[in-house]
Amino acid sequence: MSNQGNNNEQHQPGIKPAESPSLHLTRRTLLKVSAATAASAAVAPGTAFGDDGSTTRAPETLPVTLKVNGIRQQLEVDTRTTLLDALREHLHLTGTKKGCDHGQCGACTVIVNGRRLNSCLTLAVMHQDAEITTIEGLGTPDNLHPMQSAFVKHDGYQCGYCTPGQICSSVAVLKEIEAGIPSHVTLDLVSPPEATADELRERMSGNICRCGAYANILAAIEDVAGSEKA
């Protein structure tokens, strides 16, 4: 019996012993795994799975209420709509510009609940009941905001495309300094920061002017900062 057992364990010449099933991926197994992966990928986007395996379709649109430039606005927007596109396409406030659409140029800067924000990087539905100020809400041609007047006085623009974002950011920057919020170049974290040239340059570094009017922009902000101190 033992010899027969040994003979059974011997393999014919030229035939490779079968590998352990746990270490061998067969073609059939590969096809099964591929089919399962394809099936999971075919699930519609925006579908959430419950604990019991059930699926729930995420809403494609949602209502959102925004207080823009002092006016309450009620919108029904696609959940993927950015705040920038909601302002431009739904409310037709085209003063806020779409530049890079990646949060790198600052042309889309608006003020949300008192803080400046790149509106291309945030979804409209994330700002339910928020107070939003765009360049249209800062001033009018007949009643300019002091920062707008300073930009005109110091020629703080050339093509003007980045100017709405520059002005909204400038207004918020002076509020940040007034509130004692430090920047990367603030040396004294105990005393309130001051509107020095270095502070203003650092805080405005996220707003790009491709025309290169930086010196004039700085002069405009310094002018307003000085007048606010007086």
Short mmCIF file of C-alpha atoms in Angstrom, two decimals:
data_model
loop_
_atom_site.label_atom_id
_atom_site.label_comp_id
_atom_site.label_asym_id
_atom_site.label_seq_id
_atom_site.Cartn_x
_atom_site.Cartn_y
_atom_site.Cartn_z
CA MET A 1 0.00 0.00 0.00
CA SER A 2 2.79 2.33 0.89
CA ASN A 3 4.52 1.63 -2.43
CA GLN A 4 1.33 2.40 -4.31
CA GLY A 5 1.05 5.65 -2.40
CA ASN A 6 4.59 6.55 -3.34
CA ASN A 7 3.93 5.65 -6.96
CA ASN A 8 0.87 7.94 -6.97
CA GLU A 9 2.98 10.85 -5.78
CA GLN A 10 5.44 10.38 -8.64
CA HIS A 11 4.91 12.52 -11.74
CA GLN A 12 5.36 11.57 -15.33
CA PRO A 13 8.44 13.00 -17.00
CA GLY A 14 7.90 16.36 -18.71
CA ILE A 15 4.69 17.18 -16.80
CA LYS A 16 4.92 20.04 -14.27
CA PRO A 17 3.24 19.38 -10.93
CA ALA A 18 0.02 21.37 -10.40
CA GLU A 19 0.44 24.45 -8.21
CA SER A 20 -1.57 24.98 -5.06
CA PRO A 21 -4.97 26.48 -5.90
CA SER A 22 -4.41 29.15 -3.22
CA LEU A 23 -1.30 30.38 -5.05
CA HIS A 24 -2.52 30.05 -8.61
CA LEU A 25 -4.80 32.56 -10.39
CA THR A 26 -6.59 30.69 -13.14
CA ARG A 27 -8.03 32.27 -16.24
CA ARG A 28 -11.53 31.47 -15.01
CA THR A 29 -10.91 33.20 -11.68
CA LEU A 30 -9.46 36.23 -13.46
CA LEU A 31 -12.55 36.50 -15.66
CA LYS A 32 -14.82 36.30 -12.61
CA VAL A 33 -12.91 39.05 -10.81
CA SER A 34 -12.93 41.24 -13.93
CA ALA A 35 -16.67 40.78 -14.37
CA ALA A 36 -17.33 41.72 -10.74
CA THR A 37 -15.16 44.82 -11.07
CA ALA A 38 -16.94 45.89 -14.25
CA ALA A 39 -20.31 45.42 -12.58
CA SER A 40 -19.34 47.62 -9.62
CA ALA A 41 -18.00 50.30 -11.98
CA ALA A 42 -21.29 50.29 -13.85
CA VAL A 43 -23.16 51.61 -10.80
CA ALA A 44 -24.44 55.08 -11.60
CA PRO A 45 -22.36 57.93 -10.19
CA GLY A 46 -23.86 59.60 -7.16
CA THR A 47 -25.26 56.32 -5.85
CA ALA A 48 -24.76 55.59 -2.17
CA PHE A 49 -24.84 52.10 -0.67
CA GLY A 50 -26.70 51.48 2.58
CA ASP A 51 -25.66 49.03 5.30
CA ASP A 52 -28.25 46.57 4.02
CA GLY A 53 -26.89 46.71 0.49
CA SER A 54 -29.64 48.99 -0.79
CA THR A 55 -28.77 51.93 -3.02
CA THR A 56 -29.92 55.53 -2.77
CA ARG A 57 -29.65 58.02 -5.59
CA ALA A 58 -28.06 61.30 -4.52
CA PRO A 59 -30.04 64.42 -5.49
CA GLU A 60 -28.86 66.10 -8.68
CA THR A 61 -30.20 69.54 -7.74
CA LEU A 62 -30.82 71.24 -4.43
CA PRO A 63 -32.40 74.53 -3.37
CA VAL A 64 -30.03 77.08 -1.88
CA THR A 65 -30.67 80.50 -0.41
CA LEU A 66 -27.95 83.13 -0.61
CA LYS A 67 -27.92 86.73 0.56
CA VAL A 68 -25.95 88.37 -2.23
CA ASN A 69 -25.11 92.07 -1.95
CA GLY A 70 -27.89 92.47 0.59
CA ILE A 71 -30.55 90.77 -1.54
CA ARG A 72 -31.95 87.36 -0.64
CA GLN A 73 -31.70 84.99 -3.60
CA GLN A 74 -33.34 81.57 -3.85
CA LEU A 75 -31.83 79.21 -6.41
CA GLU A 76 -32.22 75.63 -7.56
CA VAL A 77 -28.77 74.51 -8.63
CA ASP A 78 -26.97 71.39 -9.70
CA THR A 79 -25.08 70.08 -6.66
CA ARG A 80 -21.86 70.36 -8.68
CA THR A 81 -22.33 74.08 -9.40
CA THR A 82 -19.57 76.24 -7.99
CA LEU A 83 -20.36 79.46 -6.18
CA LEU A 84 -18.64 81.27 -9.05
CA ASP A 85 -20.96 79.77 -11.66
CA ALA A 86 -24.00 80.37 -9.46
CA LEU A 87 -23.11 84.07 -9.27
CA ARG A 88 -22.28 84.43 -12.95
CA GLU A 89 -24.71 82.08 -14.67
CA HIS A 90 -27.71 82.10 -12.33
CA LEU A 91 -27.59 85.63 -10.89
CA HIS A 92 -25.80 87.25 -13.85
CA LEU A 93 -23.30 89.01 -11.58
CA THR A 94 -20.49 88.86 -14.11
CA GLY A 95 -18.21 91.27 -12.29
CA THR A 96 -16.69 88.25 -10.53
CA LYS A 97 -14.34 86.80 -13.13
CA LYS A 98 -13.48 83.24 -14.06
CA GLY A 99 -9.74 83.11 -14.62
CA CYS A 100 -7.90 79.84 -13.98
CA ASP A 101 -10.94 78.07 -12.44
CA HIS A 102 -8.45 76.25 -10.17
CA GLY A 103 -8.04 78.71 -7.28
CA GLN A 104 -4.64 79.92 -8.45
CA CYS A 105 -5.26 83.43 -9.81
CA GLY A 106 -7.74 85.05 -7.40
CA ALA A 107 -9.84 86.68 -10.14
CA CYS A 108 -12.98 85.06 -8.68
CA THR A 109 -12.47 86.36 -5.13
CA VAL A 110 -15.65 87.32 -3.29
CA ILE A 111 -16.37 88.04 0.37
CA VAL A 112 -18.39 85.34 2.15
CA ASN A 113 -19.54 86.04 5.71
CA GLY A 114 -16.78 88.64 6.01
CA ARG A 115 -13.96 86.44 4.72
CA ARG A 116 -12.49 86.42 1.21
CA LEU A 117 -12.95 83.23 -0.75
CA ASN A 118 -12.04 81.84 -4.16
CA SER A 119 -15.54 81.22 -5.45
CA CYS A 120 -14.34 78.74 -8.09
CA LEU A 121 -13.20 76.32 -5.39
CA THR A 122 -16.41 76.01 -3.42
CA LEU A 123 -19.87 74.68 -4.22
CA ALA A 124 -22.90 76.94 -4.05
CA VAL A 125 -24.88 74.43 -1.95
CA MET A 126 -22.21 74.67 0.77
CA HIS A 127 -23.21 78.27 1.53
CA GLN A 128 -26.80 78.05 2.57
CA ASP A 129 -27.92 81.43 4.00
CA ALA A 130 -24.43 82.91 3.62
CA GLU A 131 -23.91 86.64 3.16
CA ILE A 132 -21.93 87.20 -0.02
CA THR A 133 -20.47 90.43 -1.33
CA THR A 134 -19.28 90.69 -4.90
CA ILE A 135 -17.64 93.62 -6.64
CA GLU A 136 -21.13 94.84 -7.60
CA GLY A 137 -22.04 95.06 -3.92
CA LEU A 138 -19.03 97.12 -2.83
CA GLY A 139 -19.95 100.24 -4.73
CA THR A 140 -21.56 101.75 -7.81
CA PRO A 141 -20.18 104.09 -10.48
CA ASP A 142 -21.90 106.96 -8.70
CA ASN A 143 -20.86 105.86 -5.20
CA LEU A 144 -17.55 104.02 -5.29
CA HIS A 145 -16.12 102.10 -2.37
CA PRO A 146 -12.96 103.79 -1.02
CA MET A 147 -10.88 100.89 -2.34
CA GLN A 148 -12.39 101.27 -5.79
CA SER A 149 -11.62 104.98 -5.72
CA ALA A 150 -8.04 104.27 -4.65
CA PHE A 151 -7.54 101.82 -7.52
CA VAL A 152 -8.71 104.51 -9.94
CA LYS A 153 -6.53 107.15 -8.28
CA HIS A 154 -3.37 105.02 -8.33
CA ASP A 155 -4.08 103.33 -11.68
CA GLY A 156 -4.12 99.92 -10.01
CA TYR A 157 -5.06 98.03 -13.14
CA GLN A 158 -4.37 97.72 -16.86
CA CYS A 159 -6.61 95.20 -18.62
CA GLY A 160 -8.87 95.17 -15.55
CA TYR A 161 -9.75 91.47 -15.68
CA CYS A 162 -8.26 90.70 -12.26
CA THR A 163 -9.40 93.98 -10.72
CA PRO A 164 -12.72 92.81 -9.16
CA GLY A 165 -10.90 90.01 -7.33
CA GLN A 166 -8.04 92.34 -6.38
CA ILE A 167 -10.43 94.88 -4.88
CA CYS A 168 -12.55 92.32 -2.98
CA SER A 169 -9.37 90.74 -1.62
CA SER A 170 -7.93 94.15 -0.67
CA VAL A 171 -11.02 95.08 1.30
CA ALA A 172 -10.94 91.76 3.15
CA VAL A 173 -7.18 92.03 3.78
CA LEU A 174 -7.57 95.28 5.72
CA LYS A 175 -10.37 93.65 7.75
CA GLU A 176 -8.06 90.71 8.53
CA ILE A 177 -5.35 93.05 9.75
CA GLU A 178 -7.89 95.02 11.79
CA ALA A 179 -9.07 91.75 13.38
CA GLY A 180 -5.48 90.88 14.34
CA ILE A 181 -5.21 87.83 12.08
CA PRO A 182 -1.49 87.14 11.44
CA SER A 183 0.07 86.18 8.13
CA HIS A 184 3.20 84.19 7.26
CA VAL A 185 5.34 87.33 7.54
CA THR A 186 3.92 88.57 10.85
CA LEU A 187 6.87 88.61 13.26
CA ASP A 188 5.10 89.65 16.45
CA LEU A 189 2.20 87.31 17.16
CA VAL A 190 1.32 89.11 20.39
CA SER A 191 0.76 92.61 19.03
CA PRO A 192 -1.79 93.24 16.26
CA PRO A 193 -0.27 93.18 12.77
CA GLU A 194 0.15 96.43 10.85
CA ALA A 195 -0.58 97.20 7.22
CA THR A 196 3.06 97.29 6.19
CA ALA A 197 4.16 96.75 2.60
CA ASP A 198 5.44 93.27 3.45
CA GLU A 199 2.15 92.32 5.12
CA LEU A 200 0.09 93.58 2.21
CA ARG A 201 2.26 91.87 -0.40
CA GLU A 202 2.07 88.56 1.44
CA ARG A 203 -1.67 88.72 1.98
CA MET A 204 -2.34 89.73 -1.62
CA SER A 205 -0.01 87.09 -3.09
CA GLY A 206 -2.95 84.89 -4.06
CA ASN A 207 -4.24 87.54 -6.47
CA ILE A 208 -2.29 87.53 -9.71
CA CYS A 209 -2.09 90.51 -12.06
CA ARG A 210 -0.74 89.34 -15.40
CA CYS A 211 -0.30 92.97 -16.48
CA GLY A 212 2.08 93.56 -13.56
CA ALA A 213 0.35 96.48 -11.84
CA TYR A 214 1.48 95.29 -8.40
CA ALA A 215 3.20 98.54 -7.31
CA ASN A 216 0.07 100.55 -8.10
CA ILE A 217 -2.18 98.01 -6.37
CA LEU A 218 0.00 98.20 -3.27
CA ALA A 219 -0.14 102.00 -3.34
CA ALA A 220 -3.95 101.90 -3.54
CA ILE A 221 -4.25 99.57 -0.55
CA GLU A 222 -1.77 101.63 1.49
CA ASP A 223 -3.76 104.75 0.68
CA VAL A 224 -6.98 103.24 2.03
CA ALA A 225 -5.19 101.76 5.05
CA GLY A 226 -3.74 105.18 5.87
CA SER A 227 -7.06 106.94 5.49
CA GLU A 228 -8.74 104.39 7.76
CA LYS A 229 -6.16 105.08 10.46
CA ALA A 230 -6.65 108.85 10.23
#
